[in-house]
Coordinates of C-alpha atoms in Angstrom, one line a residue:
M1 CA 16.0 -20.8 7.3
A2 CA 19.1 -18.7 8.1
R3 CA 21.3 -21.9 7.9
A4 CA 19.9 -22.7 4.4
K5 CA 20.7 -19.1 3.3
D6 CA 24.2 -19.4 4.7
E7 CA 24.8 -22.7 2.8
E8 CA 23.5 -21.1 -0.4
N9 CA 25.8 -18.1 0.0
Q10 CA 28.8 -20.5 0.5
M11 CA 27.9 -22.4 -2.7
F12 CA 27.4 -19.1 -4.7
P13 CA 29.4 -16.4 -3.0
T14 CA 28.6 -12.8 -3.9
R15 CA 31.2 -11.6 -6.4
H16 CA 31.8 -8.1 -7.8
Y17 CA 32.3 -7.3 -11.4
G18 CA 33.0 -4.3 -13.4
V19 CA 30.1 -5.0 -15.7
A20 CA 27.3 -7.6 -15.6
I21 CA 25.5 -8.3 -18.9
V22 CA 22.1 -9.9 -18.7
G23 CA 21.4 -11.7 -22.0
G24 CA 23.9 -13.7 -24.0
G25 CA 22.6 -13.3 -27.5
P26 CA 24.8 -11.7 -30.2
V27 CA 24.4 -8.2 -28.7
G28 CA 25.3 -9.3 -25.2
M29 CA 28.2 -11.5 -26.3
L30 CA 29.6 -8.8 -28.6
L31 CA 29.6 -6.4 -25.7
A32 CA 31.2 -9.0 -23.4
A33 CA 34.0 -9.5 -26.0
E34 CA 34.6 -5.8 -26.2
L35 CA 34.8 -5.4 -22.4
G36 CA 37.0 -8.5 -22.2
L37 CA 39.5 -7.0 -24.6
H38 CA 39.9 -4.1 -22.2
G39 CA 40.5 -6.4 -19.2
V40 CA 37.2 -5.4 -17.6
R41 CA 36.0 -8.1 -15.2
T42 CA 32.7 -9.1 -16.9
V43 CA 30.0 -11.7 -16.4
V44 CA 27.2 -12.7 -18.7
L45 CA 24.0 -14.1 -17.3
E46 CA 22.0 -16.0 -19.9
R47 CA 18.9 -18.1 -19.2
H48 CA 19.5 -20.5 -22.1
A49 CA 21.8 -23.4 -21.5
R50 CA 23.2 -23.2 -25.1
T51 CA 22.9 -21.1 -28.3
V52 CA 19.5 -21.6 -29.9
D53 CA 19.6 -22.0 -33.7
Q54 CA 16.6 -20.2 -35.3
P55 CA 16.1 -19.0 -38.9
K56 CA 15.8 -15.4 -37.9
A57 CA 18.2 -12.4 -38.5
G58 CA 21.0 -13.1 -40.9
T59 CA 21.7 -9.8 -42.6
L60 CA 24.7 -7.6 -41.6
H61 CA 24.3 -4.1 -43.2
A62 CA 27.2 -1.9 -44.3
R63 CA 27.8 0.1 -41.2
T64 CA 27.8 -3.0 -39.0
V65 CA 30.2 -4.8 -41.4
Q66 CA 32.4 -1.8 -41.4
S67 CA 32.3 -1.4 -37.6
L68 CA 32.9 -5.1 -36.9
A69 CA 35.9 -5.0 -39.3
R70 CA 37.4 -2.1 -37.3
R71 CA 37.0 -4.0 -34.2
G72 CA 38.6 -7.2 -35.6
H73 CA 35.4 -9.3 -35.6
L74 CA 35.3 -9.5 -39.4
P75 CA 38.1 -9.5 -42.0
T76 CA 39.5 -6.2 -43.0
R77 CA 39.0 -5.2 -46.6
R78 CA 42.1 -3.9 -48.4
G79 CA 42.2 -2.4 -51.8
G80 CA 39.5 -0.6 -53.7
R81 CA 39.0 3.1 -54.1
L82 CA 37.1 5.6 -52.0
D83 CA 35.4 7.1 -55.1
E84 CA 34.2 3.6 -56.3
P85 CA 31.1 2.0 -54.9
A86 CA 30.5 -1.6 -54.1
T87 CA 26.8 -2.3 -54.6
T88 CA 24.2 -4.9 -53.5
A89 CA 20.6 -5.1 -54.7
F90 CA 18.0 -4.9 -51.9
H91 CA 14.4 -3.9 -51.3
F92 CA 12.3 -1.3 -49.6
A93 CA 8.9 -2.2 -48.3
G94 CA 9.1 -5.4 -50.2
M95 CA 9.6 -3.5 -53.5
P96 CA 12.7 -4.4 -55.6
G97 CA 14.9 -1.6 -57.0
L98 CA 16.8 -0.4 -54.0
T99 CA 20.6 -0.6 -54.3
I100 CA 22.7 -0.4 -51.2
S101 CA 26.2 0.9 -51.8
A102 CA 29.3 1.5 -49.8
P103 CA 32.9 2.7 -50.7
A104 CA 34.8 -0.1 -52.3
V105 CA 37.5 0.3 -49.7
E106 CA 34.9 -1.2 -47.2
G107 CA 34.1 -4.3 -49.3
Q108 CA 30.5 -5.4 -50.0
P109 CA 27.8 -3.5 -48.2
I110 CA 25.9 -6.6 -47.0
A111 CA 27.2 -9.8 -45.4
G112 CA 25.2 -12.9 -44.5
R113 CA 25.8 -14.3 -41.0
S114 CA 23.2 -16.0 -38.9
Q115 CA 22.4 -14.7 -35.5
A116 CA 23.4 -18.0 -33.9
D117 CA 26.7 -18.0 -35.7
L118 CA 27.5 -14.5 -34.5
E119 CA 26.5 -15.4 -30.9
R120 CA 28.9 -18.4 -30.9
T121 CA 31.7 -16.4 -32.5
F122 CA 31.4 -13.6 -29.9
E123 CA 31.0 -16.0 -27.0
R124 CA 34.3 -17.8 -28.0
K125 CA 36.1 -14.5 -28.1
A126 CA 34.7 -13.4 -24.8
R127 CA 35.7 -16.6 -23.1
D128 CA 39.2 -16.4 -24.6
L129 CA 39.5 -12.9 -23.1
G130 CA 38.5 -14.1 -19.6
V131 CA 34.8 -13.2 -19.5
E132 CA 32.7 -15.4 -17.2
I133 CA 29.7 -16.8 -19.0
R134 CA 27.0 -18.2 -16.7
R135 CA 24.4 -20.1 -18.7
G136 CA 21.2 -21.3 -17.2
H137 CA 20.9 -18.2 -15.0
D138 CA 17.6 -16.3 -15.0
V139 CA 17.7 -12.8 -13.4
V140 CA 14.9 -12.4 -10.9
A141 CA 15.9 -9.3 -8.9
L142 CA 17.9 -6.1 -9.4
A143 CA 18.6 -3.2 -7.1
Q144 CA 21.0 -0.3 -7.6
D145 CA 22.5 2.4 -5.3
P146 CA 24.9 5.2 -6.1
G147 CA 27.9 2.9 -6.0
R148 CA 26.9 -0.4 -7.5
V149 CA 24.1 -2.7 -8.8
E150 CA 23.1 -6.0 -7.1
I151 CA 21.6 -8.8 -9.2
T152 CA 20.0 -12.0 -8.1
A153 CA 19.8 -14.9 -10.6
E154 CA 18.0 -18.3 -10.3
Q155 CA 19.2 -21.5 -11.9
G156 CA 17.0 -24.3 -13.3
D157 CA 17.2 -26.3 -10.0
G158 CA 15.9 -23.3 -8.0
R159 CA 19.2 -22.3 -6.5
R160 CA 19.8 -18.6 -6.3
T161 CA 23.0 -16.6 -6.5
S162 CA 23.8 -12.9 -6.1
L163 CA 26.5 -10.7 -7.5
T164 CA 27.3 -7.0 -7.7
A165 CA 28.7 -4.9 -10.5
D166 CA 29.7 -1.3 -11.2
Y167 CA 27.3 -1.3 -14.1
V168 CA 24.6 -3.6 -15.5
V169 CA 23.6 -3.9 -19.2
G170 CA 20.2 -5.4 -20.1
A171 CA 20.7 -7.2 -23.5
D172 CA 18.0 -9.6 -22.7
G173 CA 15.6 -9.1 -25.6
A174 CA 12.2 -7.7 -26.2
R175 CA 10.7 -9.0 -22.9
S176 CA 13.6 -7.7 -21.0
T177 CA 13.7 -8.5 -17.3
V178 CA 16.2 -5.8 -16.7
R179 CA 14.0 -3.1 -18.3
A180 CA 11.1 -4.2 -16.1
L181 CA 13.1 -4.5 -12.9
A182 CA 14.7 -1.1 -13.5
G183 CA 11.3 0.5 -14.2
I184 CA 12.5 2.0 -17.5
R185 CA 9.4 3.3 -19.4
S186 CA 8.8 3.1 -23.2
E187 CA 6.7 4.5 -25.9
E188 CA 4.7 1.8 -27.7
Y189 CA 2.7 1.2 -30.8
L190 CA 0.2 -1.7 -30.5
P191 CA 0.3 -4.5 -33.1
R192 CA -2.0 -4.5 -36.2
V193 CA -0.3 -7.2 -38.3
A194 CA -0.1 -11.0 -37.7
A195 CA 3.0 -12.6 -39.1
L196 CA 4.1 -16.3 -39.2
L197 CA 7.5 -17.7 -39.8
G198 CA 8.4 -21.3 -40.6
Q199 CA 11.3 -23.5 -41.8
V200 CA 9.7 -26.2 -43.8
R201 CA 10.1 -28.5 -46.8
L202 CA 8.1 -27.3 -49.8
L203 CA 6.4 -30.1 -51.7
D204 CA 6.1 -28.0 -54.8
P205 CA 9.0 -25.6 -54.8
A206 CA 8.7 -24.9 -58.5
G207 CA 5.1 -23.8 -58.0
T208 CA 5.8 -21.6 -54.9
P209 CA 6.3 -17.9 -55.6
P210 CA 9.8 -17.0 -54.5
G211 CA 10.8 -13.7 -52.8
W212 CA 8.4 -10.9 -51.7
N213 CA 4.9 -11.2 -53.1
L214 CA 1.9 -8.9 -52.4
T215 CA -1.7 -10.1 -52.9
P216 CA -5.0 -8.5 -51.9
R217 CA -4.8 -10.7 -48.8
G218 CA -1.3 -9.9 -47.5
W219 CA 2.3 -10.9 -48.3
T220 CA 4.3 -14.1 -48.6
V221 CA 8.1 -14.0 -48.4
V222 CA 9.6 -17.3 -49.4
N223 CA 13.3 -18.3 -49.7
V224 CA 12.8 -21.3 -51.9
N225 CA 15.3 -24.2 -51.5
P226 CA 14.3 -27.1 -53.7
F227 CA 16.9 -29.4 -52.1
G228 CA 16.2 -28.7 -48.4
Y229 CA 14.4 -26.5 -46.0
S230 CA 12.8 -23.3 -47.2
R231 CA 11.9 -20.2 -45.1
V232 CA 8.3 -19.2 -45.4
I233 CA 6.9 -15.9 -43.9
T234 CA 3.4 -14.5 -44.1
F235 CA 2.1 -11.1 -43.2
D236 CA -1.7 -10.8 -42.5
F237 CA -2.9 -7.2 -42.2
T238 CA -6.4 -8.0 -41.0
G239 CA -5.4 -7.8 -37.3
P240 CA -3.0 -9.0 -34.7
H241 CA -2.8 -12.6 -33.4
A242 CA -5.5 -13.5 -31.0
E243 CA -2.9 -15.5 -28.9
R244 CA 0.5 -14.0 -29.5
H245 CA 2.4 -16.7 -27.8
A246 CA 0.4 -19.7 -29.0
P247 CA 2.5 -22.3 -30.9
V248 CA 2.3 -22.3 -34.7
T249 CA 1.3 -25.6 -36.2
L250 CA 2.2 -26.7 -39.7
D251 CA -1.4 -26.6 -40.7
E252 CA -1.7 -23.0 -39.6
L253 CA 1.3 -22.0 -41.6
R254 CA 0.2 -23.9 -44.7
S255 CA -3.3 -22.6 -44.6
T256 CA -2.2 -19.0 -44.0
A257 CA 0.4 -19.1 -46.8
S258 CA -2.1 -20.7 -49.2
R259 CA -4.9 -18.3 -48.4
I260 CA -2.6 -15.2 -48.8
A261 CA -1.0 -16.5 -52.0
G262 CA -4.4 -17.5 -53.5
H263 CA -3.4 -21.1 -54.2
D264 CA -2.2 -24.1 -52.4
I265 CA 1.3 -24.1 -51.1
P266 CA 1.9 -27.7 -49.9
M267 CA 4.6 -28.1 -47.2
T268 CA 5.7 -30.6 -44.6
D269 CA 8.3 -31.3 -41.9
A270 CA 8.3 -28.0 -40.1
V271 CA 11.6 -27.8 -38.0
F272 CA 10.9 -24.4 -36.7
T273 CA 7.8 -22.1 -36.5
S274 CA 7.0 -18.8 -34.7
R275 CA 4.6 -15.9 -34.8
F276 CA 5.4 -12.2 -34.5
S277 CA 3.8 -8.9 -35.1
D278 CA 4.5 -5.2 -35.8
Y279 CA 4.4 -4.3 -32.1
T280 CA 6.9 -1.4 -31.7
R281 CA 8.7 -0.1 -28.6
L282 CA 11.4 2.5 -27.9
V283 CA 12.4 3.1 -24.3
H284 CA 12.5 6.7 -23.2
H285 CA 16.0 6.4 -21.8
Y286 CA 18.8 3.9 -22.7
R287 CA 20.4 4.6 -19.3
D288 CA 19.0 4.7 -15.7
G289 CA 21.8 5.4 -13.3
R290 CA 24.1 2.4 -13.5
V291 CA 21.7 0.3 -15.6
F292 CA 21.9 0.4 -19.5
L293 CA 19.7 -1.2 -22.1
A294 CA 21.0 -2.5 -25.5
G295 CA 19.4 -4.3 -28.5
D296 CA 15.8 -5.5 -28.4
A297 CA 15.6 -4.6 -24.7
A298 CA 15.7 -1.0 -25.8
H299 CA 13.9 -1.1 -29.1
V300 CA 11.6 -3.4 -31.0
H301 CA 10.1 -2.9 -34.4
F302 CA 8.7 -4.8 -37.4
P303 CA 11.6 -6.8 -38.9
V304 CA 11.5 -5.4 -42.4
G305 CA 14.9 -4.5 -44.0
G306 CA 16.9 -6.7 -41.6
Q307 CA 17.7 -3.7 -39.4
G308 CA 17.1 -5.0 -35.9
L309 CA 20.2 -7.1 -35.3
N310 CA 22.3 -4.4 -36.8
L311 CA 20.9 -1.8 -34.6
G312 CA 21.6 -3.9 -31.5
L313 CA 25.2 -4.7 -32.6
Q314 CA 25.8 -1.0 -33.1
D315 CA 24.5 -0.4 -29.6
A316 CA 27.1 -2.8 -28.2
L317 CA 30.0 -1.3 -30.2
N318 CA 29.0 2.2 -29.0
L319 CA 28.7 1.2 -25.3
G320 CA 31.6 -1.2 -24.8
W321 CA 34.5 1.1 -25.0
K322 CA 32.7 3.8 -22.9
L323 CA 31.9 1.3 -20.1
A324 CA 35.5 0.1 -20.2
L325 CA 36.8 3.6 -19.7
A326 CA 34.3 4.3 -16.9
V327 CA 35.2 1.1 -15.0
R328 CA 38.9 1.9 -15.3
G329 CA 38.4 5.5 -14.2
H330 CA 39.4 7.1 -17.5
A331 CA 36.0 8.4 -18.7
G332 CA 35.1 12.0 -19.1
K333 CA 32.3 13.3 -16.8
G334 CA 29.5 12.9 -19.3
L335 CA 30.9 10.0 -21.4
L336 CA 28.3 7.4 -20.4
D337 CA 25.5 9.8 -21.1
T338 CA 26.6 10.0 -24.7
Y339 CA 25.4 6.4 -25.1
H340 CA 21.7 7.5 -24.9
D341 CA 22.3 10.7 -26.7
E342 CA 23.8 8.9 -29.7
R343 CA 21.9 5.6 -29.9
H344 CA 18.4 6.8 -29.0
P345 CA 18.1 8.8 -32.2
A346 CA 19.4 5.9 -34.2
G347 CA 16.8 3.6 -32.6
R348 CA 14.0 6.1 -33.5
R349 CA 15.3 6.4 -37.0
V350 CA 14.9 2.7 -37.6
I351 CA 11.5 2.6 -35.9
E352 CA 10.2 5.4 -38.1
N353 CA 11.5 3.9 -41.4
T354 CA 10.1 0.4 -40.5
R355 CA 6.7 1.9 -39.7
A356 CA 6.8 3.8 -43.0
Q357 CA 7.6 0.7 -44.9
L358 CA 4.8 -1.2 -43.2
A359 CA 2.4 1.6 -44.3
L360 CA 3.5 1.1 -47.9
M361 CA 3.1 -2.7 -47.6
R362 CA -0.5 -2.6 -46.5
P363 CA -2.7 -4.3 -49.1
G364 CA -5.6 -2.5 -50.8
E365 CA -6.3 -0.6 -54.0
E366 CA -6.1 2.7 -52.2
N367 CA -2.3 2.1 -51.6
E368 CA -1.5 1.1 -55.2
P369 CA -0.8 4.7 -56.4
L370 CA 1.5 5.3 -53.5
R371 CA 3.5 2.1 -54.2
A372 CA 3.7 2.9 -57.9
L373 CA 5.0 6.3 -57.0
F374 CA 7.7 4.9 -54.7
A375 CA 8.7 2.3 -57.3
E376 CA 9.4 5.3 -59.6
L377 CA 11.3 7.2 -56.9
L378 CA 13.5 4.2 -56.2
R379 CA 14.9 4.5 -59.7
L380 CA 16.2 8.0 -58.9
D381 CA 19.9 7.9 -57.8
Q382 CA 19.4 10.5 -55.1
V383 CA 16.4 8.7 -53.6
G384 CA 18.1 5.3 -53.8
T385 CA 21.2 6.7 -52.1
H386 CA 19.2 8.3 -49.3
L387 CA 17.1 5.2 -48.6
G388 CA 20.1 2.8 -49.0
Y389 CA 22.2 4.8 -46.5
M390 CA 19.3 4.9 -44.1
I391 CA 18.6 1.1 -44.2
S392 CA 22.3 0.3 -43.9
A393 CA 22.9 2.9 -41.1
Q394 CA 25.6 4.7 -43.1
D395 CA 23.8 7.9 -42.5
T396 CA 24.3 7.6 -38.8
A397 CA 26.3 10.5 -37.5
Y398 CA 26.7 11.6 -33.8
P399 CA 26.6 15.1 -32.3
S400 CA 29.7 17.2 -32.8
H401 CA 31.4 18.3 -29.5
G402 CA 33.8 20.9 -30.9
G403 CA 32.7 22.5 -34.1
S404 CA 34.5 20.6 -36.9
P405 CA 32.1 19.2 -39.5
W406 CA 34.1 15.9 -39.3
E407 CA 33.3 15.2 -35.7
G408 CA 30.7 12.5 -35.2
R409 CA 31.2 11.2 -38.7
F410 CA 32.4 7.7 -39.6
L411 CA 35.9 7.7 -41.1
P412 CA 36.2 5.6 -44.3
N413 CA 38.8 2.8 -44.3
L414 CA 41.6 5.0 -45.6
P415 CA 44.8 3.2 -46.7
L416 CA 47.7 4.3 -44.5
A417 CA 51.4 3.7 -44.2
I418 CA 52.6 3.2 -40.6
R419 CA 56.3 2.8 -39.9
G420 CA 56.8 1.9 -43.6
T421 CA 54.2 -0.8 -43.5
D422 CA 50.9 -0.8 -45.5
S423 CA 48.0 -0.5 -43.2
C424 CA 44.5 1.1 -43.0
V425 CA 42.1 2.8 -40.6
A426 CA 40.5 -0.5 -39.6
D427 CA 43.9 -2.0 -38.6
V428 CA 44.8 0.7 -36.2
L429 CA 41.5 0.3 -34.4
H430 CA 41.8 -3.4 -33.7
P431 CA 43.2 -3.0 -30.2
G432 CA 40.0 -1.3 -29.2
R433 CA 41.5 1.9 -28.0
P434 CA 41.0 5.5 -29.1
V435 CA 43.6 6.6 -31.6
L436 CA 45.1 10.0 -32.4
L437 CA 46.2 9.8 -36.0
L438 CA 49.1 12.2 -36.8
F439 CA 49.7 12.8 -40.5
G440 CA 52.9 13.7 -42.3
D441 CA 55.6 15.7 -40.6
A442 CA 53.1 17.8 -38.6
G443 CA 51.7 16.8 -35.3
E444 CA 54.6 17.3 -32.8
E445 CA 52.5 19.7 -30.8
Y446 CA 49.5 17.4 -31.0
A447 CA 51.6 14.5 -29.7
R448 CA 52.9 16.6 -26.8
T449 CA 49.3 17.5 -25.9
A450 CA 48.1 13.9 -26.1
A451 CA 51.0 12.5 -24.1
A452 CA 49.3 13.1 -20.8
W453 CA 46.3 11.0 -21.9
G454 CA 48.6 8.1 -23.0
H455 CA 46.8 5.8 -20.5
A456 CA 43.7 6.0 -22.7
V457 CA 44.7 7.1 -26.2
D458 CA 47.3 5.7 -28.7
A459 CA 49.1 8.3 -30.8
V460 CA 49.9 6.8 -34.3
R461 CA 52.0 8.5 -36.9
A462 CA 50.7 7.7 -40.4
R463 CA 51.0 8.8 -44.0
A464 CA 48.2 8.6 -46.6
P465 CA 48.6 8.2 -50.3
Q466 CA 46.3 11.2 -51.0
P467 CA 46.0 14.7 -49.5
L468 CA 43.8 14.9 -46.4
P469 CA 41.9 17.8 -45.0
W470 CA 43.5 17.6 -41.5
D471 CA 46.9 16.9 -40.0
A472 CA 45.6 15.2 -37.0
L473 CA 42.4 13.2 -36.1
L474 CA 41.1 11.7 -32.9
L475 CA 39.3 8.4 -33.6
R476 CA 36.9 6.5 -31.3
P477 CA 37.3 2.7 -31.2
D478 CA 34.0 2.4 -33.1
G479 CA 35.4 4.3 -36.1
Y480 CA 33.7 7.6 -35.5
V481 CA 35.7 10.9 -35.3
A482 CA 35.9 12.3 -31.8
W483 CA 37.8 15.4 -32.7
A484 CA 39.2 17.1 -35.8
P485 CA 40.9 20.5 -36.1
A486 CA 38.3 23.2 -36.6
A487 CA 38.9 26.1 -38.9
G488 CA 40.0 29.3 -37.1
A489 CA 40.5 27.5 -33.8
D490 CA 43.6 26.7 -31.7
P491 CA 44.1 23.1 -32.8
P492 CA 46.2 21.9 -29.8
G493 CA 43.9 23.7 -27.4
G494 CA 40.9 22.1 -29.1
L495 CA 42.5 18.7 -28.9
R496 CA 43.2 19.2 -25.2
A497 CA 39.5 20.1 -24.5
A498 CA 38.3 17.1 -26.5
L499 CA 40.7 14.7 -24.6
R500 CA 39.4 16.1 -21.3
E501 CA 35.8 15.8 -22.4
W502 CA 36.1 12.2 -23.6
F503 CA 38.7 10.8 -21.2
G504 CA 38.7 13.0 -18.1
E505 CA 41.6 14.8 -16.6
A506 CA 45.2 14.4 -17.8
V507 CA 47.6 12.1 -16.1
D508 CA 51.2 13.2 -16.2
D509 CA 53.1 10.0 -17.0
R510 CA 56.5 11.7 -17.4

């Protein structure tokens, strides 16, 4: 037995990484690409041998589009004005009339990218940056001590391998093994809705009601494609699935859609089917020692409004640069705790609004007056702006650490001139490092203060075409303001305190 174990260890020697990511979906692969950019030795353990194409999430909302552009994962928008909106029609609780808007300097507020396409894109970038991707590896054990985490993974042929890491991130989905092995507890809401999803050919596309349709028996949501495969979704509010993981047959999807619609919806050639529910979970803590959770491993909710993928990608963008600083020894004492402090409220915000939308969607005459009232409210600009910013996560703001009202807010993509060249906020964040923007002729004292943190922060002199309310600004890699001068305070002293809080003690490089 000992000899067999020795042979196994020779074939799969224990290796140490800065970060081990369990789960290679879009959230895990984005996090891997972010860490790879910083030169962090990173491994991804993914149980699937390849990317699985499924007709699931495909909506990127405004804050995700803006953040990915700042990180160089999406094209940067140039042109447009801050005071001009770009708008896209959307829905709330299946009701039309919601308009999602964003500053025109950010481009359109919604982009369409499939989950599988994002996963492949981020995986290619991660591999190019030296990240090790181990597909066909299923994590079966995890143990952490004050200095490291040990993981054991099993391959399809039964062979096992172990590795250690400074930190482990569970991005392994709703049935997260990392969450279970780490013993991270959650608050849960049991399912009450049975939903089906299928990619099929409609035999009468002209006679199939497109879009979101409410009947006394539930909802149908159909993306009608008369020339190919259509996506059909049904919501049945009479109770949860009797067998949540049972396969969905074409007959079940057809009969359910027809029953809810009130007339026959003929279909054939199902290339994909699945069932889901309104089961909801939010973990109590996104961090347990050296173990972190991101994406569906941390939060699960009813997929109305296309918010789930966006929430997970924002988790990855928030956590990546913080872990990179921690691995390299440049993190402030409490930096890693800010991940939970910032992202847990964002997760709760999405869970609460999806539960509210589901309540509005429940069929029945008793809910008709409430839906009629909301339909009126959606036509009010203030209500539409509030709900649109909530759905698109543009209302996400993080706690201020110093007193300026700008701290914790997302900085718009201001046009900038840097060394005589046209640029913008997104451009300066592409390297993935925090940036101290110094405006105009001011900033010499700020630059001297920040010099001792040059190992972690880039100081960039810039000019803006319009007057700005500050002469210096410390930006996080995810586009949020880490520090801004506070009225009545000592600005260089405040900057020094912020740099120490975010990036630890100064290093005198002179």
